[in-house]
PDB file of C-alpha atoms in Angstrom:
ATOM      1  CA  MET A   1      -0.191  -0.195  -0.308  1.00 28.00           C
ATOM      2  CA  LYS A   2       0.924   3.455  -1.051  1.00 26.00           C
ATOM      3  CA  ILE A   3       0.772   6.329   1.241  1.00 25.00           C
ATOM      4  CA  ASN A   4       1.042  10.323   0.309  1.00 31.00           C
ATOM      5  CA  LYS A   5       2.389  11.754   3.354  1.00 28.00           C
ATOM      6  CA  ASN A   6       0.585  14.825   2.223  1.00 33.00           C
ATOM      7  CA  CYS A   7      -2.881  13.489   2.548  1.00 36.00           C
ATOM      8  CA  GLY A   8      -3.399  15.200   5.230  1.00 38.00           C
ATOM      9  CA  TYR A   9      -3.813  12.413   8.446  1.00 36.00           C
ATOM     10  CA  PRO A  10      -1.444  12.661  11.183  1.00 46.00           C
ATOM     11  CA  ALA A  11       0.917  10.127  11.308  1.00 43.00           C
ATOM     12  CA  LEU A  12      -0.989   9.045  14.561  1.00 40.00           C
ATOM     13  CA  VAL A  13      -3.982   8.768  12.642  1.00 39.00           C
ATOM     14  CA  VAL A  14      -2.176   7.173   9.671  1.00 37.00           C
ATOM     15  CA  ARG A  15      -0.331   3.995  11.890  1.00 43.00           C
ATOM     16  CA  ALA A  16      -3.500   3.667  13.927  1.00 41.00           C
ATOM     17  CA  MET A  17      -5.685   3.005  10.558  1.00 40.00           C
ATOM     18  CA  LEU A  18      -2.805   0.767   9.095  1.00 38.00           C
ATOM     19  CA  ALA A  19      -3.048  -1.086  12.078  1.00 41.00           C
ATOM     20  CA  ILE A  20      -6.787  -1.591  12.830  1.00 39.00           C
ATOM     21  CA  GLY A  21      -6.593  -2.676   9.117  1.00 44.00           C
ATOM     22  CA  LEU A  22      -4.076  -5.002   9.542  1.00 38.00           C
ATOM     23  CA  GLY A  23      -5.798  -6.920  12.104  1.00 42.00           C
ATOM     24  CA  VAL A  24      -9.343  -7.103   9.879  1.00 39.00           C
ATOM     25  CA  ALA A  25      -7.457  -8.084   6.838  1.00 38.00           C
ATOM     26  CA  SER A  26      -6.187 -11.334   8.852  1.00 38.00           C
ATOM     27  CA  ALA A  27      -9.212 -11.676  10.881  1.00 40.00           C
ATOM     28  CA  SER A  28     -11.165 -12.190   7.376  1.00 46.00           C
ATOM     29  CA  ALA A  29      -8.099 -14.374   6.387  1.00 53.00           C
ATOM     30  CA  GLU A  30      -8.643 -17.106   8.749  1.00 71.00           C
ATOM     31  CA  ALA A  31     -10.570 -19.712   8.240  1.00 79.00           C
ATOM     32  CA  THR A  32     -13.912 -20.636  10.389  1.00 86.00           C
ATOM     33  CA  LEU A  33     -15.650 -23.711  10.715  1.00 93.00           C
ATOM     34  CA  LEU A  34     -19.362 -23.627  10.880  1.00 96.00           C
ATOM     35  CA  ASN A  35     -21.526 -25.205  12.965  1.00 93.00           C
ATOM     36  CA  ALA A  36     -24.422 -27.524  12.041  1.00 94.00           C
ATOM     37  CA  PRO A  37     -27.629 -25.781  12.264  1.00 93.00           C
ATOM     38  CA  SER A  38     -29.810 -26.068  14.978  1.00 90.00           C
ATOM     39  CA  GLY A  39     -32.688 -24.809  13.211  1.00 92.00           C
ATOM     40  CA  GLY A  40     -33.149 -22.850   9.790  1.00 96.00           C
ATOM     41  CA  THR A  41     -34.727 -23.223   6.401  1.00 97.00           C
ATOM     42  CA  PHE A  42     -34.074 -24.185   2.517  1.00 97.00           C
ATOM     43  CA  THR A  43     -35.286 -21.569   0.117  1.00 96.00           C
ATOM     44  CA  MET A  44     -35.660 -23.493  -3.210  1.00 96.00           C
ATOM     45  CA  ASN A  45     -36.562 -21.609  -6.537  1.00 96.00           C
ATOM     46  CA  LEU A  46     -36.837 -23.191  -9.660  1.00 97.00           C
ATOM     47  CA  ASP A  47     -36.766 -22.094 -13.541  1.00 97.00           C
ATOM     48  CA  ARG A  48     -39.828 -23.476 -15.168  1.00 96.00           C
ATOM     49  CA  ASN A  49     -38.440 -22.853 -18.573  1.00 97.00           C
ATOM     50  CA  ALA A  50     -35.429 -24.590 -17.811  1.00 98.00           C
ATOM     51  CA  LEU A  51     -36.976 -27.528 -16.100  1.00 97.00           C
ATOM     52  CA  ALA A  52     -39.418 -27.709 -19.446  1.00 96.00           C
ATOM     53  CA  PRO A  53     -37.219 -29.725 -21.312  1.00 96.00           C
ATOM     54  CA  TYR A  54     -37.088 -32.563 -18.746  1.00 97.00           C
ATOM     55  CA  ALA A  55     -39.461 -36.049 -19.352  1.00 95.00           C
ATOM     56  CA  GLY A  56     -41.215 -34.239 -22.431  1.00 89.00           C
ATOM     57  CA  GLY A  57     -42.042 -31.434 -20.471  1.00 94.00           C
ATOM     58  CA  TYR A  58     -41.779 -31.407 -16.872  1.00 93.00           C
ATOM     59  CA  TYR A  59     -42.944 -28.588 -14.419  1.00 98.00           C
ATOM     60  CA  LEU A  60     -43.752 -28.264 -10.415  1.00 98.00           C
ATOM     61  CA  SER A  61     -47.151 -29.073  -9.763  1.00 98.00           C
ATOM     62  CA  THR A  62     -47.550 -29.623  -5.803  1.00 98.00           C
ATOM     63  CA  PHE A  63     -46.274 -28.686  -2.638  1.00 98.00           C
ATOM     64  CA  TRP A  64     -46.316 -30.290   0.555  1.00 98.00           C
ATOM     65  CA  SER A  65     -44.536 -28.264   3.458  1.00 97.00           C
ATOM     66  CA  THR A  66     -43.200 -29.893   6.924  1.00 97.00           C
ATOM     67  CA  ALA A  67     -46.564 -29.919   8.232  1.00 97.00           C
ATOM     68  CA  THR A  68     -48.856 -30.968   5.065  1.00 98.00           C
ATOM     69  CA  SER A  69     -46.061 -33.910   4.194  1.00 98.00           C
ATOM     70  CA  ASN A  70     -45.718 -34.775   8.031  1.00 98.00           C
ATOM     71  CA  ALA A  71     -43.614 -37.670   7.821  1.00 98.00           C
ATOM     72  CA  HIS A  72     -44.484 -38.760  11.226  1.00 97.00           C
ATOM     73  CA  ASN A  73     -48.221 -39.489  10.065  1.00 98.00           C
ATOM     74  CA  PRO A  74     -48.430 -43.208   8.833  1.00 98.00           C
ATOM     75  CA  ALA A  75     -51.135 -41.889   6.326  1.00 98.00           C
ATOM     76  CA  ASN A  76     -48.178 -39.644   4.162  1.00 98.00           C
ATOM     77  CA  THR A  77     -46.661 -42.378   2.955  1.00 98.00           C
ATOM     78  CA  GLY A  78     -44.453 -42.061  -0.725  1.00 98.00           C
ATOM     79  CA  ASP A  79     -47.679 -43.456  -2.430  1.00 98.00           C
ATOM     80  CA  HIS A  80     -50.315 -41.181  -0.610  1.00 98.00           C
ATOM     81  CA  LEU A  81     -48.364 -38.413  -1.270  1.00 98.00           C
ATOM     82  CA  LEU A  82     -48.084 -39.570  -5.171  1.00 97.00           C
ATOM     83  CA  SER A  83     -52.210 -39.874  -5.247  1.00 97.00           C
ATOM     84  CA  GLN A  84     -52.669 -36.402  -4.316  1.00 97.00           C
ATOM     85  CA  LEU A  85     -50.853 -35.062  -7.092  1.00 97.00           C
ATOM     86  CA  ASN A  86     -51.635 -32.174  -8.855  1.00 96.00           C
ATOM     87  CA  THR A  87     -51.531 -31.500 -12.962  1.00 96.00           C
ATOM     88  CA  THR A  88     -51.814 -28.043 -12.947  1.00 97.00           C
ATOM     89  CA  GLU A  89     -48.290 -26.226 -12.943  1.00 98.00           C
ATOM     90  CA  ILE A  90     -47.567 -24.247  -9.749  1.00 97.00           C
ATOM     91  CA  SER A  91     -45.048 -21.385  -9.102  1.00 96.00           C
ATOM     92  CA  GLY A  92     -41.575 -23.059  -8.394  1.00 96.00           C
ATOM     93  CA  LEU A  93     -40.119 -20.052  -6.418  1.00 95.00           C
ATOM     94  CA  ASN A  94     -39.691 -19.468  -2.518  1.00 95.00           C
ATOM     95  CA  GLN A  95     -40.534 -23.299  -1.452  1.00 96.00           C
ATOM     96  CA  VAL A  96     -39.812 -23.375   2.012  1.00 96.00           C
ATOM     97  CA  PHE A  97     -37.931 -26.719   3.536  1.00 97.00           C
ATOM     98  CA  GLU A  98     -37.223 -26.450   7.585  1.00 97.00           C
ATOM     99  CA  LEU A  99     -33.965 -28.273   8.701  1.00 97.00           C
ATOM    100  CA  THR A 100     -34.156 -31.005  10.564  1.00 97.00           C
ATOM    101  CA  ALA A 101     -32.572 -31.250  14.467  1.00 97.00           C
ATOM    102  CA  ILE A 102     -29.374 -32.581  14.799  1.00 97.00           C
ATOM    103  CA  GLY A 103     -29.300 -36.616  16.195  1.00 96.00           C
ATOM    104  CA  ASN A 104     -30.742 -39.465  14.997  1.00 96.00           C
ATOM    105  CA  ASP A 105     -33.024 -40.000  11.975  1.00 97.00           C
ATOM    106  CA  PRO A 106     -36.722 -39.138  13.102  1.00 95.00           C
ATOM    107  CA  SER A 107     -39.176 -42.406  13.972  1.00 96.00           C
ATOM    108  CA  PRO A 108     -41.524 -43.248  13.305  1.00 96.00           C
ATOM    109  CA  GLN A 109     -41.957 -42.320   9.579  1.00 98.00           C
ATOM    110  CA  ALA A 110     -44.535 -43.023   7.089  1.00 98.00           C
ATOM    111  CA  SER A 111     -43.512 -46.012   4.751  1.00 98.00           C
ATOM    112  CA  GLN A 112     -41.573 -45.077   1.411  1.00 98.00           C
ATOM    113  CA  ARG A 113     -40.213 -41.532   3.635  1.00 98.00           C
ATOM    114  CA  TYR A 114     -36.852 -41.537   5.278  1.00 98.00           C
ATOM    115  CA  VAL A 115     -35.978 -38.002   6.552  1.00 98.00           C
ATOM    116  CA  LYS A 116     -32.582 -37.688   7.706  1.00 98.00           C
ATOM    117  CA  ALA A 117     -31.364 -35.833  10.918  1.00 98.00           C
ATOM    118  CA  THR A 118     -29.136 -33.120  10.677  1.00 98.00           C
ATOM    119  CA  SER A 119     -25.548 -34.133  11.930  1.00 97.00           C
ATOM    120  CA  ALA A 120     -23.461 -33.091  14.673  1.00 97.00           C
ATOM    121  CA  ASP A 121     -20.754 -33.499  12.854  1.00 97.00           C
ATOM    122  CA  PHE A 122     -21.510 -31.112   9.921  1.00 97.00           C
ATOM    123  CA  ALA A 123     -19.198 -28.284   9.342  1.00 97.00           C
ATOM    124  CA  ILE A 124     -18.187 -25.866   6.143  1.00 97.00           C
ATOM    125  CA  ASP A 125     -14.855 -24.244   6.267  1.00 96.00           C
ATOM    126  CA  THR A 126     -15.625 -20.580   5.311  1.00 95.00           C
ATOM    127  CA  ILE A 127     -11.901 -20.493   2.916  1.00 95.00           C
ATOM    128  CA  THR A 128     -12.620 -23.065   1.184  1.00 95.00           C
ATOM    129  CA  LEU A 129     -16.602 -23.974   1.063  1.00 97.00           C
ATOM    130  CA  ALA A 130     -15.834 -27.278   1.715  1.00 97.00           C
ATOM    131  CA  GLY A 131     -17.543 -29.969   4.049  1.00 97.00           C
ATOM    132  CA  VAL A 132     -16.883 -32.884   5.997  1.00 97.00           C
ATOM    133  CA  ALA A 133     -17.757 -35.934   3.889  1.00 97.00           C
ATOM    134  CA  GLY A 134     -20.729 -38.267   4.637  1.00 96.00           C
ATOM    135  CA  ALA A 135     -22.024 -35.758   7.488  1.00 98.00           C
ATOM    136  CA  GLN A 136     -25.453 -33.916   6.558  1.00 98.00           C
ATOM    137  CA  VAL A 137     -28.252 -31.179   7.228  1.00 98.00           C
ATOM    138  CA  GLY A 138     -31.746 -33.342   6.848  1.00 98.00           C
ATOM    139  CA  MET A 139     -35.027 -31.433   5.875  1.00 98.00           C
ATOM    140  CA  THR A 140     -38.418 -31.570   5.927  1.00 98.00           C
ATOM    141  CA  GLY A 141     -41.112 -30.967   2.936  1.00 98.00           C
ATOM    142  CA  VAL A 142     -41.928 -32.677  -0.249  1.00 98.00           C
ATOM    143  CA  GLN A 143     -42.019 -31.438  -4.352  1.00 98.00           C
ATOM    144  CA  GLY A 144     -44.613 -32.619  -7.013  1.00 98.00           C
ATOM    145  CA  PHE A 145     -43.704 -32.511 -10.364  1.00 98.00           C
ATOM    146  CA  TYR A 146     -45.886 -33.497 -13.156  1.00 97.00           C
ATOM    147  CA  ALA A 147     -45.323 -34.333 -17.217  1.00 96.00           C
ATOM    148  CA  PRO A 148     -47.826 -34.815 -18.862  1.00 95.00           C
ATOM    149  CA  ASN A 149     -45.985 -35.803 -22.017  1.00 92.00           C
ATOM    150  CA  TRP A 150     -44.107 -38.893 -20.427  1.00 90.00           C
ATOM    151  CA  PRO A 151     -45.417 -41.527 -22.369  1.00 83.00           C
ATOM    152  CA  PRO A 152     -47.919 -42.782 -22.174  1.00 84.00           C
ATOM    153  CA  THR A 153     -50.337 -41.167 -20.750  1.00 88.00           C
ATOM    154  CA  GLY A 154     -48.240 -38.671 -18.706  1.00 93.00           C
ATOM    155  CA  ALA A 155     -46.804 -39.217 -15.254  1.00 94.00           C
ATOM    156  CA  GLY A 156     -45.679 -37.694 -12.226  1.00 96.00           C
ATOM    157  CA  LEU A 157     -43.010 -37.691  -9.594  1.00 96.00           C
ATOM    158  CA  VAL A 158     -42.343 -36.576  -5.937  1.00 97.00           C
ATOM    159  CA  ASN A 159     -38.787 -35.409  -4.390  1.00 96.00           C
ATOM    160  CA  GLY A 160     -38.148 -34.718  -0.806  1.00 98.00           C
ATOM    161  CA  ASP A 161     -36.814 -35.388   2.629  1.00 98.00           C
ATOM    162  CA  PHE A 162     -34.140 -33.960   1.111  1.00 98.00           C
ATOM    163  CA  SER A 163     -30.764 -33.871   2.852  1.00 98.00           C
ATOM    164  CA  LEU A 164     -27.508 -31.410   1.798  1.00 98.00           C
ATOM    165  CA  LEU A 165     -24.240 -33.197   1.415  1.00 98.00           C
ATOM    166  CA  TYR A 166     -20.680 -32.719   0.442  1.00 98.00           C
ATOM    167  CA  ASP A 167     -18.302 -35.447  -1.945  1.00 98.00           C
ATOM    168  CA  ALA A 168     -15.282 -33.901  -3.225  1.00 98.00           C
ATOM    169  CA  ASN A 169     -15.355 -35.919  -5.693  1.00 97.00           C
ATOM    170  CA  ARG A 170     -18.431 -33.684  -7.500  1.00 98.00           C
ATOM    171  CA  GLN A 171     -16.146 -31.007  -7.958  1.00 97.00           C
ATOM    172  CA  THR A 172     -15.970 -31.031 -11.550  1.00 95.00           C
ATOM    173  CA  LEU A 173     -17.984 -29.079 -14.426  1.00 94.00           C
ATOM    174  CA  GLY A 174     -18.731 -26.072 -12.430  1.00 94.00           C
ATOM    175  CA  ARG A 175     -20.008 -28.455  -9.275  1.00 97.00           C
ATOM    176  CA  THR A 176     -18.879 -27.516  -6.016  1.00 98.00           C
ATOM    177  CA  GLY A 177     -18.821 -31.061  -4.358  1.00 98.00           C
ATOM    178  CA  TRP A 178     -22.069 -29.738  -2.568  1.00 98.00           C
ATOM    179  CA  TYR A 179     -25.207 -31.739  -3.773  1.00 98.00           C
ATOM    180  CA  LEU A 180     -29.201 -32.332  -2.764  1.00 98.00           C
ATOM    181  CA  ALA A 181     -30.202 -35.573  -2.303  1.00 98.00           C
ATOM    182  CA  ASN A 182     -33.347 -37.135  -2.561  1.00 98.00           C
ATOM    183  CA  ASN A 183     -34.485 -39.647   0.347  1.00 98.00           C
ATOM    184  CA  ILE A 184     -38.281 -40.240  -0.656  1.00 98.00           C
ATOM    185  CA  TYR A 185     -38.726 -44.105  -2.057  1.00 98.00           C
ATOM    186  CA  PHE A 186     -35.273 -44.011  -2.283  1.00 97.00           C
ATOM    187  CA  THR A 187     -31.849 -42.260  -2.211  1.00 98.00           C
ATOM    188  CA  MET A 188     -30.045 -40.081  -5.109  1.00 98.00           C
ATOM    189  CA  ALA A 189     -28.756 -36.661  -5.890  1.00 98.00           C
ATOM    190  CA  VAL A 190     -31.116 -34.665  -7.705  1.00 98.00           C
ATOM    191  CA  TYR A 191     -28.890 -31.102  -8.034  1.00 98.00           C
ATOM    192  CA  ASP A 192     -25.654 -30.278  -7.383  1.00 98.00           C
ATOM    193  CA  LEU A 193     -24.620 -26.763  -6.291  1.00 98.00           C
ATOM    194  CA  SER A 194     -22.911 -24.291  -8.425  1.00 98.00           C
ATOM    195  CA  ASN A 195     -21.976 -20.760  -7.461  1.00 97.00           C
ATOM    196  CA  LEU A 196     -21.749 -20.997  -4.132  1.00 98.00           C
ATOM    197  CA  SER A 197     -21.623 -17.532  -1.595  1.00 96.00           C
ATOM    198  CA  LEU A 198     -21.215 -17.387   1.968  1.00 96.00           C
ATOM    199  CA  ASN A 199     -22.070 -14.969   4.184  1.00 95.00           C
ATOM    200  CA  PHE A 200     -21.571 -15.441   7.866  1.00 95.00           C
ATOM    201  CA  SER A 201     -21.518 -13.651  11.612  1.00 94.00           C
ATOM    202  CA  ASN A 202     -20.215 -16.658  13.800  1.00 94.00           C
ATOM    203  CA  ALA A 203     -20.404 -20.776  13.551  1.00 94.00           C
ATOM    204  CA  GLY A 204     -23.928 -20.841  14.456  1.00 93.00           C
ATOM    205  CA  ASN A 205     -25.638 -17.826  12.337  1.00 95.00           C
ATOM    206  CA  TRP A 206     -24.518 -18.428   8.522  1.00 96.00           C
ATOM    207  CA  GLN A 207     -26.495 -18.118   4.986  1.00 96.00           C
ATOM    208  CA  LEU A 208     -25.520 -20.487   2.007  1.00 97.00           C
ATOM    209  CA  SER A 209     -26.552 -20.071  -1.318  1.00 97.00           C
ATOM    210  CA  GLY A 210     -26.126 -20.213  -5.357  1.00 97.00           C
ATOM    211  CA  ASP A 211     -27.970 -22.116  -8.123  1.00 98.00           C
ATOM    212  CA  LEU A 212     -28.986 -25.464  -8.570  1.00 98.00           C
ATOM    213  CA  LEU A 213     -27.565 -28.010 -11.158  1.00 98.00           C
ATOM    214  CA  MET A 214     -29.455 -30.802 -12.506  1.00 98.00           C
ATOM    215  CA  SER A 215     -27.837 -33.907 -11.177  1.00 98.00           C
ATOM    216  CA  PRO A 216     -26.327 -36.493 -13.842  1.00 98.00           C
ATOM    217  CA  GLU A 217     -28.071 -39.175 -11.551  1.00 98.00           C
ATOM    218  CA  ASN A 218     -31.560 -36.594 -12.209  1.00 98.00           C
ATOM    219  CA  ALA A 219     -30.990 -36.281 -15.529  1.00 98.00           C
ATOM    220  CA  GLY A 220     -30.265 -39.367 -16.589  1.00 97.00           C
ATOM    221  CA  MET A 221     -34.089 -40.411 -15.372  1.00 96.00           C
ATOM    222  CA  LEU A 222     -35.553 -37.213 -16.414  1.00 96.00           C
ATOM    223  CA  GLN A 223     -34.244 -37.968 -20.191  1.00 95.00           C
ATOM    224  CA  GLY A 224     -32.108 -34.533 -20.248  1.00 97.00           C
ATOM    225  CA  ALA A 225     -28.873 -32.750 -19.960  1.00 98.00           C
ATOM    226  CA  GLN A 226     -26.989 -33.248 -17.221  1.00 98.00           C
ATOM    227  CA  LEU A 227     -25.682 -30.071 -14.865  1.00 98.00           C
ATOM    228  CA  VAL A 228     -28.107 -27.565 -16.785  1.00 98.00           C
ATOM    229  CA  ASP A 229     -29.132 -24.506 -14.183  1.00 98.00           C
ATOM    230  CA  VAL A 230     -32.533 -25.092 -12.999  1.00 98.00           C
ATOM    231  CA  GLY A 231     -32.664 -22.491 -10.146  1.00 97.00           C
ATOM    232  CA  SER A 232     -31.406 -21.026  -7.144  1.00 97.00           C
ATOM    233  CA  PHE A 233     -31.556 -21.767  -3.465  1.00 97.00           C
ATOM    234  CA  CYS A 234     -30.643 -20.212   0.085  1.00 97.00           C
ATOM    235  CA  LEU A 235     -30.073 -21.935   3.311  1.00 98.00           C
ATOM    236  CA  GLY A 236     -29.939 -20.048   6.241  1.00 97.00           C
ATOM    237  CA  THR A 237     -29.166 -20.877   9.411  1.00 96.00           C
ATOM    238  CA  GLY A 238     -29.440 -19.197  13.363  1.00 92.00           C
ATOM    239  CA  ALA A 239     -30.107 -15.689  12.669  1.00 92.00           C
ATOM    240  CA  TYR A 240     -29.930 -15.909   8.632  1.00 94.00           C
ATOM    241  CA  ALA A 241     -32.926 -18.594   8.925  1.00 92.00           C
ATOM    242  CA  GLY A 242     -35.627 -17.636   6.286  1.00 90.00           C
ATOM    243  CA  CYS A 243     -32.167 -15.810   4.231  1.00 84.00           C
ATOM    244  CA  GLY A 244     -33.032 -12.465   5.579  1.00 56.00           C
ATOM    245  CA  GLN A 245     -30.044 -10.506   6.749  1.00 49.00           C
ATOM    246  CA  VAL A 246     -28.420 -10.084   9.990  1.00 45.00           C
ATOM    247  CA  SER A 247     -28.910  -6.431  11.203  1.00 45.00           C
ATOM    248  CA  ALA A 248     -25.198  -4.787  12.133  1.00 44.00           C
ATOM    249  CA  VAL A 249     -24.849  -3.846  15.852  1.00 44.00           C
ATOM    250  CA  PRO A 250     -25.791  -0.141  16.647  1.00 45.00           C
ATOM    251  CA  LEU A 251     -22.863   1.763  17.359  1.00 41.00           C
ATOM    252  CA  PRO A 252     -22.809   5.714  18.402  1.00 46.00           C
ATOM    253  CA  ALA A 253     -22.653   7.767  15.213  1.00 42.00           C
ATOM    254  CA  ALA A 254     -18.892   9.298  16.029  1.00 39.00           C
ATOM    255  CA  VAL A 255     -18.028   5.817  15.760  1.00 36.00           C
ATOM    256  CA  TRP A 256     -19.946   5.162  12.284  1.00 36.00           C
ATOM    257  CA  LEU A 257     -18.020   8.863  10.877  1.00 37.00           C
ATOM    258  CA  PHE A 258     -14.910   7.457  11.981  1.00 38.00           C
ATOM    259  CA  ALA A 259     -15.303   3.790  10.469  1.00 39.00           C
ATOM    260  CA  SER A 260     -17.159   4.805   7.404  1.00 40.00           C
ATOM    261  CA  GLY A 261     -13.854   7.161   6.536  1.00 42.00           C
ATOM    262  CA  PHE A 262     -11.404   4.208   7.560  1.00 36.00           C
ATOM    263  CA  LEU A 263     -12.806   1.558   5.524  1.00 36.00           C
ATOM    264  CA  GLY A 264     -13.354   3.659   2.616  1.00 41.00           C
ATOM    265  CA  PHE A 265      -9.493   4.525   3.071  1.00 37.00           C
ATOM    266  CA  ILE A 266      -8.185   0.785   3.108  1.00 36.00           C
ATOM    267  CA  GLY A 267     -10.433  -0.284   0.289  1.00 41.00           C
ATOM    268  CA  ILE A 268     -12.980  -2.762   2.314  1.00 37.00           C
ATOM    269  CA  GLY A 269     -16.028  -0.687   1.829  1.00 39.00           C
ATOM    270  CA  ARG A 270     -18.677  -0.360   4.338  1.00 37.00           C
ATOM    271  CA  ARG A 271     -19.525  -4.004   4.901  1.00 37.00           C
ATOM    272  CA  PRO A 272     -20.091  -4.391   8.631  1.00 36.00           C
ATOM    273  CA  TYR A 273     -17.475  -6.295  10.091  1.00 31.00           C
ATOM    274  CA  LEU A 274     -19.578  -8.956  12.087  1.00 45.00           C
ATOM    275  CA  SER A 275     -20.596  -9.871   8.821  1.00 54.00           C
ATOM    276  CA  ARG A 276     -18.447 -11.630   6.081  1.00 65.00           C
ATOM    277  CA  SER A 277     -18.990 -12.866   2.906  1.00 70.00           C
ATOM    278  CA  VAL A 278     -17.297 -15.786   0.735  1.00 72.00           C
ATOM    279  CA  THR A 279     -18.175 -16.589  -3.183  1.00 73.00           C
ATOM    280  CA  LEU A 280     -17.078 -19.843  -5.152  1.00 75.00           C
TER     281      LEU A 280
END
């Protein structure tokens, strides 16, 4: 960094700014392991035009929330949900799945339902955005899709009881290693995650967002192209649940005046120090 000695700042103030700036830069470079969420939401937004080529015409027709798909209710089997599938298209925006608790898989569950618990050892490295192999975030909620042109007379499909997992082997062709697995009827990767962005305040309050790619496994079943961007997602935990932003801690006006000038000077901008962002 080059400093103009004629910039008008007293030498002592400049030294103080540099010392604080180096401290902020050092802190931001240290990796933090984000903990398994004790609660939160996974919001999915699907692009109807991107889905349309699959299975001869494919769209979202039904969504069951955590409450309406209650896996503890023995009546809510996979077959029952499939029998209740609508054939009229609905919006694929703002589908909210609730995250499951840490511990053992919920029990008992209705037939053909395999909701997964969130793993206690689930973690995200804030520098590499890598995860822990075999660990997962579980969630509840079910999607229903309909393909009117799937021979011979149209067909329905349900996805849901998802789990979010990390596999380093899935880091090719724009994939990040993170993927979303279906756990109703059977377990299969349905979406690979890409273009990840991570915001966090601390280990228990964080938000992961990005794009959903049609997994090779799901694309093969639906007779379409692999790894097409078919939508976006946002996972929010703690204060980020619902994917809202964490408010900055109120500070006295004089501190804000000093901070805004100082951050502009060192080129960091006005992002609150308590909330950091990482993009992969």
